[in-house]
């Protein structure tokens, strides 16, 4: 029988061992709330429901990054700039944030028309939950290097306030999302291999493999708080 | 996101509501920059209506904190929702940003009352 509602879709995917995929191009509050509900259902099934409020932030940052990467592709294409050329990249990024923020709904509509989207894959693991966020544009080497830098900054600091001055990025904006996510995952007790990023075959894949040791699962909200 | 500004003695209270995210965090930063350029003697950010914050919103708060510290004008942040507070806790910002419970506490603190429990960066 074909599933009808959100909960049925989650349970159908889980019992049939399938991945549940949600596709969005806009990711505005209504879509975010929908994805939050699905994510919450998976976390509860994995015994991590008490971490929903904390982990949903990480999923949001990954989807927002993926959507922003798609917006960037539209912006560069419309201006005839080659995103892979370092000089043209720097040139395009000068106005990217202010131009797109001011007119984001129009950009989101154009990236949908261009076929650029974000897919969020949810899977229940034997001891946790996997969330993969995919957008159908490959990272440039410069973008990949910037993300690696952010992860290194997060690894070197214990406090976001200390990391903030070093993670500010004149081209990309504050560039704080990946750093914040790394802090949050670490402070919730997740290992350094929880977040993985790959790019190729026409897409970028950011994944969270959320597994907690049994003592952290049993500890509930207090135990899960760092 | 909506921002409304109230003058209180020589300080200013900014009531912020909606989503503090990539698409509007810069507006809050600009509003505080304008106050800092004027004669405001202190700023209270009342986040009572903020239910969602992302990294751009957090970056805006950190920038505002740095700006006001540099210009020797006190900042207080009050009425932080549970979900926003959780973001601050997990990033170890709750002891860094000058967060107090209520607007009353914020104004009292700016008048010389007890300062928020802040850790040095």
PDB file of N, CA and C in Angstrom, chain B residues 19-75:
ATOM      1  N   UNK B  19      12.587  35.475  12.059  1.00  0.00           N
ATOM      2  CA  UNK B  19      13.755  34.620  11.881  1.00  0.00           C
ATOM      3  C   UNK B  19      15.006  35.472  11.733  1.00  0.00           C
ATOM      4  N   UNK B  20      15.998  35.146  12.512  1.00  0.00           N
ATOM      5  CA  UNK B  20      17.264  35.871  12.437  1.00  0.00           C
ATOM      6  C   UNK B  20      18.221  34.982  11.636  1.00  0.00           C
ATOM      7  N   UNK B  21      18.211  35.181  10.319  1.00  0.00           N
ATOM      8  CA  UNK B  21      18.961  34.258   9.477  1.00  0.00           C
ATOM      9  C   UNK B  21      19.715  34.993   8.365  1.00  0.00           C
ATOM     10  N   UNK B  22      20.239  34.204   7.460  1.00  0.00           N
ATOM     11  CA  UNK B  22      21.066  34.715   6.359  1.00  0.00           C
ATOM     12  C   UNK B  22      20.436  35.900   5.640  1.00  0.00           C
ATOM     13  N   UNK B  23      19.112  35.869   5.509  1.00  0.00           N
ATOM     14  CA  UNK B  23      18.449  36.859   4.666  1.00  0.00           C
ATOM     15  C   UNK B  23      18.117  38.165   5.382  1.00  0.00           C
ATOM     16  N   UNK B  24      18.287  38.203   6.686  1.00  0.00           N
ATOM     17  CA  UNK B  24      17.943  39.464   7.345  1.00  0.00           C
ATOM     18  C   UNK B  24      18.839  39.835   8.534  1.00  0.00           C
ATOM     19  N   UNK B  25      19.789  38.983   8.884  1.00  0.00           N
ATOM     20  CA  UNK B  25      20.648  39.290  10.041  1.00  0.00           C
ATOM     21  C   UNK B  25      21.390  40.611   9.831  1.00  0.00           C
ATOM     22  N   UNK B  26      21.721  40.922   8.581  1.00  0.00           N
ATOM     23  CA  UNK B  26      22.465  42.155   8.304  1.00  0.00           C
ATOM     24  C   UNK B  26      21.649  43.385   8.713  1.00  0.00           C
ATOM     25  N   UNK B  27      20.319  43.275   8.688  1.00  0.00           N
ATOM     26  CA  UNK B  27      19.482  44.432   9.051  1.00  0.00           C
ATOM     27  C   UNK B  27      19.634  44.763  10.534  1.00  0.00           C
ATOM     28  N   UNK B  28      19.744  43.722  11.359  1.00  0.00           N
ATOM     29  CA  UNK B  28      19.933  43.957  12.790  1.00  0.00           C
ATOM     30  C   UNK B  28      21.300  44.612  13.033  1.00  0.00           C
ATOM     31  N   UNK B  29      22.304  44.094  12.332  1.00  0.00           N
ATOM     32  CA  UNK B  29      23.654  44.652  12.481  1.00  0.00           C
ATOM     33  C   UNK B  29      23.663  46.124  12.069  1.00  0.00           C
ATOM     34  N   UNK B  30      22.993  46.428  10.967  1.00  0.00           N
ATOM     35  CA  UNK B  30      22.962  47.817  10.489  1.00  0.00           C
ATOM     36  C   UNK B  30      22.222  48.728  11.472  1.00  0.00           C
ATOM     37  N   UNK B  31      21.137  48.210  12.047  1.00  0.00           N
ATOM     38  CA  UNK B  31      20.369  49.021  13.004  1.00  0.00           C
ATOM     39  C   UNK B  31      21.223  49.387  14.212  1.00  0.00           C
ATOM     40  N   UNK B  32      21.997  48.405  14.710  1.00  0.00           N
ATOM     41  CA  UNK B  32      22.855  48.672  15.866  1.00  0.00           C
ATOM     42  C   UNK B  32      24.018  49.584  15.470  1.00  0.00           C
ATOM     43  N   UNK B  33      24.529  49.401  14.269  1.00  0.00           N
ATOM     44  CA  UNK B  33      25.619  50.283  13.801  1.00  0.00           C
ATOM     45  C   UNK B  33      25.162  51.741  13.798  1.00  0.00           C
ATOM     46  N   UNK B  34      23.899  51.962  13.374  1.00  0.00           N
ATOM     47  CA  UNK B  34      23.382  53.336  13.349  1.00  0.00           C
ATOM     48  C   UNK B  34      23.284  53.898  14.769  1.00  0.00           C
ATOM     49  N   UNK B  35      22.818  53.055  15.698  1.00  0.00           N
ATOM     50  CA  UNK B  35      22.713  53.514  17.091  1.00  0.00           C
ATOM     51  C   UNK B  35      24.098  53.805  17.676  1.00  0.00           C
ATOM     52  N   UNK B  36      25.058  52.928  17.346  1.00  0.00           N
ATOM     53  CA  UNK B  36      26.413  53.106  17.875  1.00  0.00           C
ATOM     54  C   UNK B  36      27.063  54.365  17.315  1.00  0.00           C
ATOM     55  N   UNK B  37      26.661  54.726  16.111  1.00  0.00           N
ATOM     56  CA  UNK B  37      27.220  55.946  15.502  1.00  0.00           C
ATOM     57  C   UNK B  37      26.581  57.199  16.101  1.00  0.00           C
ATOM     58  N   UNK B  38      25.453  57.025  16.778  1.00  0.00           N
ATOM     59  CA  UNK B  38      24.764  58.167  17.394  1.00  0.00           C
ATOM     60  C   UNK B  38      25.140  58.310  18.851  1.00  0.00           C
ATOM     61  N   UNK B  39      24.169  58.731  19.653  1.00  0.00           N
ATOM     62  CA  UNK B  39      24.503  59.009  21.050  1.00  0.00           C
ATOM     63  C   UNK B  39      23.935  57.970  22.016  1.00  0.00           C
ATOM     64  N   UNK B  40      23.587  56.798  21.510  1.00  0.00           N
ATOM     65  CA  UNK B  40      23.044  55.758  22.386  1.00  0.00           C
ATOM     66  C   UNK B  40      24.082  55.341  23.433  1.00  0.00           C
ATOM     67  N   UNK B  41      23.631  55.211  24.656  1.00  0.00           N
ATOM     68  CA  UNK B  41      24.543  54.848  25.745  1.00  0.00           C
ATOM     69  C   UNK B  41      24.465  53.362  26.109  1.00  0.00           C
ATOM     70  N   UNK B  42      23.718  52.626  25.342  1.00  0.00           N
ATOM     71  CA  UNK B  42      23.621  51.199  25.604  1.00  0.00           C
ATOM     72  C   UNK B  42      22.508  50.590  24.768  1.00  0.00           C
ATOM     73  N   UNK B  43      22.631  49.309  24.475  1.00  0.00           N
ATOM     74  CA  UNK B  43      21.666  48.639  23.595  1.00  0.00           C
ATOM     75  C   UNK B  43      21.169  47.357  24.259  1.00  0.00           C
ATOM     76  N   UNK B  44      19.855  47.180  24.209  1.00  0.00           N
ATOM     77  CA  UNK B  44      19.245  45.924  24.658  1.00  0.00           C
ATOM     78  C   UNK B  44      18.616  45.258  23.437  1.00  0.00           C
ATOM     79  N   UNK B  45      19.027  44.030  23.167  1.00  0.00           N
ATOM     80  CA  UNK B  45      18.377  43.266  22.094  1.00  0.00           C
ATOM     81  C   UNK B  45      17.355  42.348  22.755  1.00  0.00           C
ATOM     82  N   UNK B  46      16.090  42.657  22.523  1.00  0.00           N
ATOM     83  CA  UNK B  46      15.015  41.845  23.078  1.00  0.00           C
ATOM     84  C   UNK B  46      14.618  40.806  22.029  1.00  0.00           C
ATOM     85  N   UNK B  47      15.046  39.557  22.247  1.00  0.00           N
ATOM     86  CA  UNK B  47      14.830  38.499  21.238  1.00  0.00           C
ATOM     87  C   UNK B  47      13.553  37.695  21.511  1.00  0.00           C
ATOM     88  N   UNK B  48      12.621  38.307  22.231  1.00  0.00           N
ATOM     89  CA  UNK B  48      11.416  37.575  22.628  1.00  0.00           C
ATOM     90  C   UNK B  48      10.706  36.935  21.436  1.00  0.00           C
ATOM     91  N   UNK B  49      10.690  37.624  20.308  1.00  0.00           N
ATOM     92  CA  UNK B  49       9.948  37.112  19.153  1.00  0.00           C
ATOM     93  C   UNK B  49      10.789  36.283  18.195  1.00  0.00           C
ATOM     94  N   UNK B  50      12.031  35.983  18.562  1.00  0.00           N
ATOM     95  CA  UNK B  50      12.905  35.214  17.653  1.00  0.00           C
ATOM     96  C   UNK B  50      12.804  33.731  18.007  1.00  0.00           C
ATOM     97  N   UNK B  51      12.309  32.956  17.080  1.00  0.00           N
ATOM     98  CA  UNK B  51      12.158  31.523  17.314  1.00  0.00           C
ATOM     99  C   UNK B  51      13.204  30.706  16.559  1.00  0.00           C
ATOM    100  N   UNK B  52      13.891  31.364  15.640  1.00  0.00           N
ATOM    101  CA  UNK B  52      14.881  30.632  14.840  1.00  0.00           C
ATOM    102  C   UNK B  52      16.087  31.520  14.588  1.00  0.00           C
ATOM    103  N   UNK B  53      17.249  30.944  14.745  1.00  0.00           N
ATOM    104  CA  UNK B  53      18.485  31.676  14.449  1.00  0.00           C
ATOM    105  C   UNK B  53      19.421  30.724  13.716  1.00  0.00           C
ATOM    106  N   UNK B  54      20.114  31.236  12.696  1.00  0.00           N
ATOM    107  CA  UNK B  54      21.115  30.398  12.034  1.00  0.00           C
ATOM    108  C   UNK B  54      22.490  31.014  12.248  1.00  0.00           C
ATOM    109  N   UNK B  55      23.484  30.481  11.552  1.00  0.00           N
ATOM    110  CA  UNK B  55      24.854  30.947  11.800  1.00  0.00           C
ATOM    111  C   UNK B  55      25.019  32.418  11.432  1.00  0.00           C
ATOM    112  N   UNK B  56      24.257  32.903  10.451  1.00  0.00           N
ATOM    113  CA  UNK B  56      24.351  34.328  10.098  1.00  0.00           C
ATOM    114  C   UNK B  56      23.803  35.184  11.237  1.00  0.00           C
ATOM    115  N   UNK B  57      22.746  34.704  11.889  1.00  0.00           N
ATOM    116  CA  UNK B  57      22.196  35.426  13.033  1.00  0.00           C
ATOM    117  C   UNK B  57      23.175  35.444  14.198  1.00  0.00           C
ATOM    118  N   UNK B  58      23.816  34.312  14.442  1.00  0.00           N
ATOM    119  CA  UNK B  58      24.815  34.251  15.517  1.00  0.00           C
ATOM    120  C   UNK B  58      25.996  35.162  15.178  1.00  0.00           C
ATOM    121  N   UNK B  59      26.412  35.134  13.903  1.00  0.00           N
ATOM    122  CA  UNK B  59      27.523  36.002  13.481  1.00  0.00           C
ATOM    123  C   UNK B  59      27.153  37.471  13.695  1.00  0.00           C
ATOM    124  N   UNK B  60      25.901  37.819  13.418  1.00  0.00           N
ATOM    125  CA  UNK B  60      25.461  39.208  13.616  1.00  0.00           C
ATOM    126  C   UNK B  60      25.553  39.584  15.094  1.00  0.00           C
ATOM    127  N   UNK B  61      25.130  38.681  15.989  1.00  0.00           N
ATOM    128  CA  UNK B  61      25.200  38.977  17.426  1.00  0.00           C
ATOM    129  C   UNK B  61      26.647  39.129  17.898  1.00  0.00           C
ATOM    130  N   UNK B  62      27.533  38.273  17.374  1.00  0.00           N
ATOM    131  CA  UNK B  62      28.947  38.378  17.756  1.00  0.00           C
ATOM    132  C   UNK B  62      29.553  39.682  17.234  1.00  0.00           C
ATOM    133  N   UNK B  63      29.173  40.080  16.020  1.00  0.00           N
ATOM    134  CA  UNK B  63      29.681  41.345  15.451  1.00  0.00           C
ATOM    135  C   UNK B  63      29.174  42.529  16.256  1.00  0.00           C
ATOM    136  N   UNK B  64      27.894  42.482  16.624  1.00  0.00           N
ATOM    137  CA  UNK B  64      27.303  43.577  17.414  1.00  0.00           C
ATOM    138  C   UNK B  64      28.000  43.678  18.766  1.00  0.00           C
ATOM    139  N   UNK B  65      28.243  42.527  19.379  1.00  0.00           N
ATOM    140  CA  UNK B  65      28.928  42.506  20.673  1.00  0.00           C
ATOM    141  C   UNK B  65      30.319  43.132  20.549  1.00  0.00           C
ATOM    142  N   UNK B  66      31.035  42.777  19.476  1.00  0.00           N
ATOM    143  CA  UNK B  66      32.390  43.327  19.264  1.00  0.00           C
ATOM    144  C   UNK B  66      32.323  44.828  18.997  1.00  0.00           C
ATOM    145  N   UNK B  67      31.359  45.234  18.180  1.00  0.00           N
ATOM    146  CA  UNK B  67      31.224  46.657  17.828  1.00  0.00           C
ATOM    147  C   UNK B  67      30.959  47.509  19.068  1.00  0.00           C
ATOM    148  N   UNK B  68      30.006  47.051  19.898  1.00  0.00           N
ATOM    149  CA  UNK B  68      29.638  47.846  21.068  1.00  0.00           C
ATOM    150  C   UNK B  68      30.731  47.815  22.136  1.00  0.00           C
ATOM    151  N   UNK B  69      31.426  46.692  22.231  1.00  0.00           N
ATOM    152  CA  UNK B  69      32.547  46.621  23.182  1.00  0.00           C
ATOM    153  C   UNK B  69      33.631  47.621  22.771  1.00  0.00           C
ATOM    154  N   UNK B  70      33.919  47.659  21.468  1.00  0.00           N
ATOM    155  CA  UNK B  70      34.942  48.571  20.959  1.00  0.00           C
ATOM    156  C   UNK B  70      34.568  50.025  21.227  1.00  0.00           C
ATOM    157  N   UNK B  71      33.268  50.330  21.109  1.00  0.00           N
ATOM    158  CA  UNK B  71      32.852  51.724  21.299  1.00  0.00           C
ATOM    159  C   UNK B  71      32.409  51.991  22.747  1.00  0.00           C
ATOM    160  N   UNK B  72      32.742  51.053  23.632  1.00  0.00           N
ATOM    161  CA  UNK B  72      32.467  51.211  25.080  1.00  0.00           C
ATOM    162  C   UNK B  72      30.993  51.474  25.371  1.00  0.00           C
ATOM    163  N   UNK B  73      30.125  50.818  24.636  1.00  0.00           N
ATOM    164  CA  UNK B  73      28.694  50.925  24.912  1.00  0.00           C
ATOM    165  C   UNK B  73      28.204  49.535  25.304  1.00  0.00           C
ATOM    166  N   UNK B  74      27.541  49.439  26.440  1.00  0.00           N
ATOM    167  CA  UNK B  74      27.129  48.106  26.889  1.00  0.00           C
ATOM    168  C   UNK B  74      25.999  47.507  26.047  1.00  0.00           C
ATOM    169  N   UNK B  75      26.035  46.197  25.967  1.00  0.00           N
ATOM    170  CA  UNK B  75      25.004  45.431  25.260  1.00  0.00           C
ATOM    171  C   UNK B  75      24.399  44.435  26.234  1.00  0.00           C
TER     172      UNK B  75
END
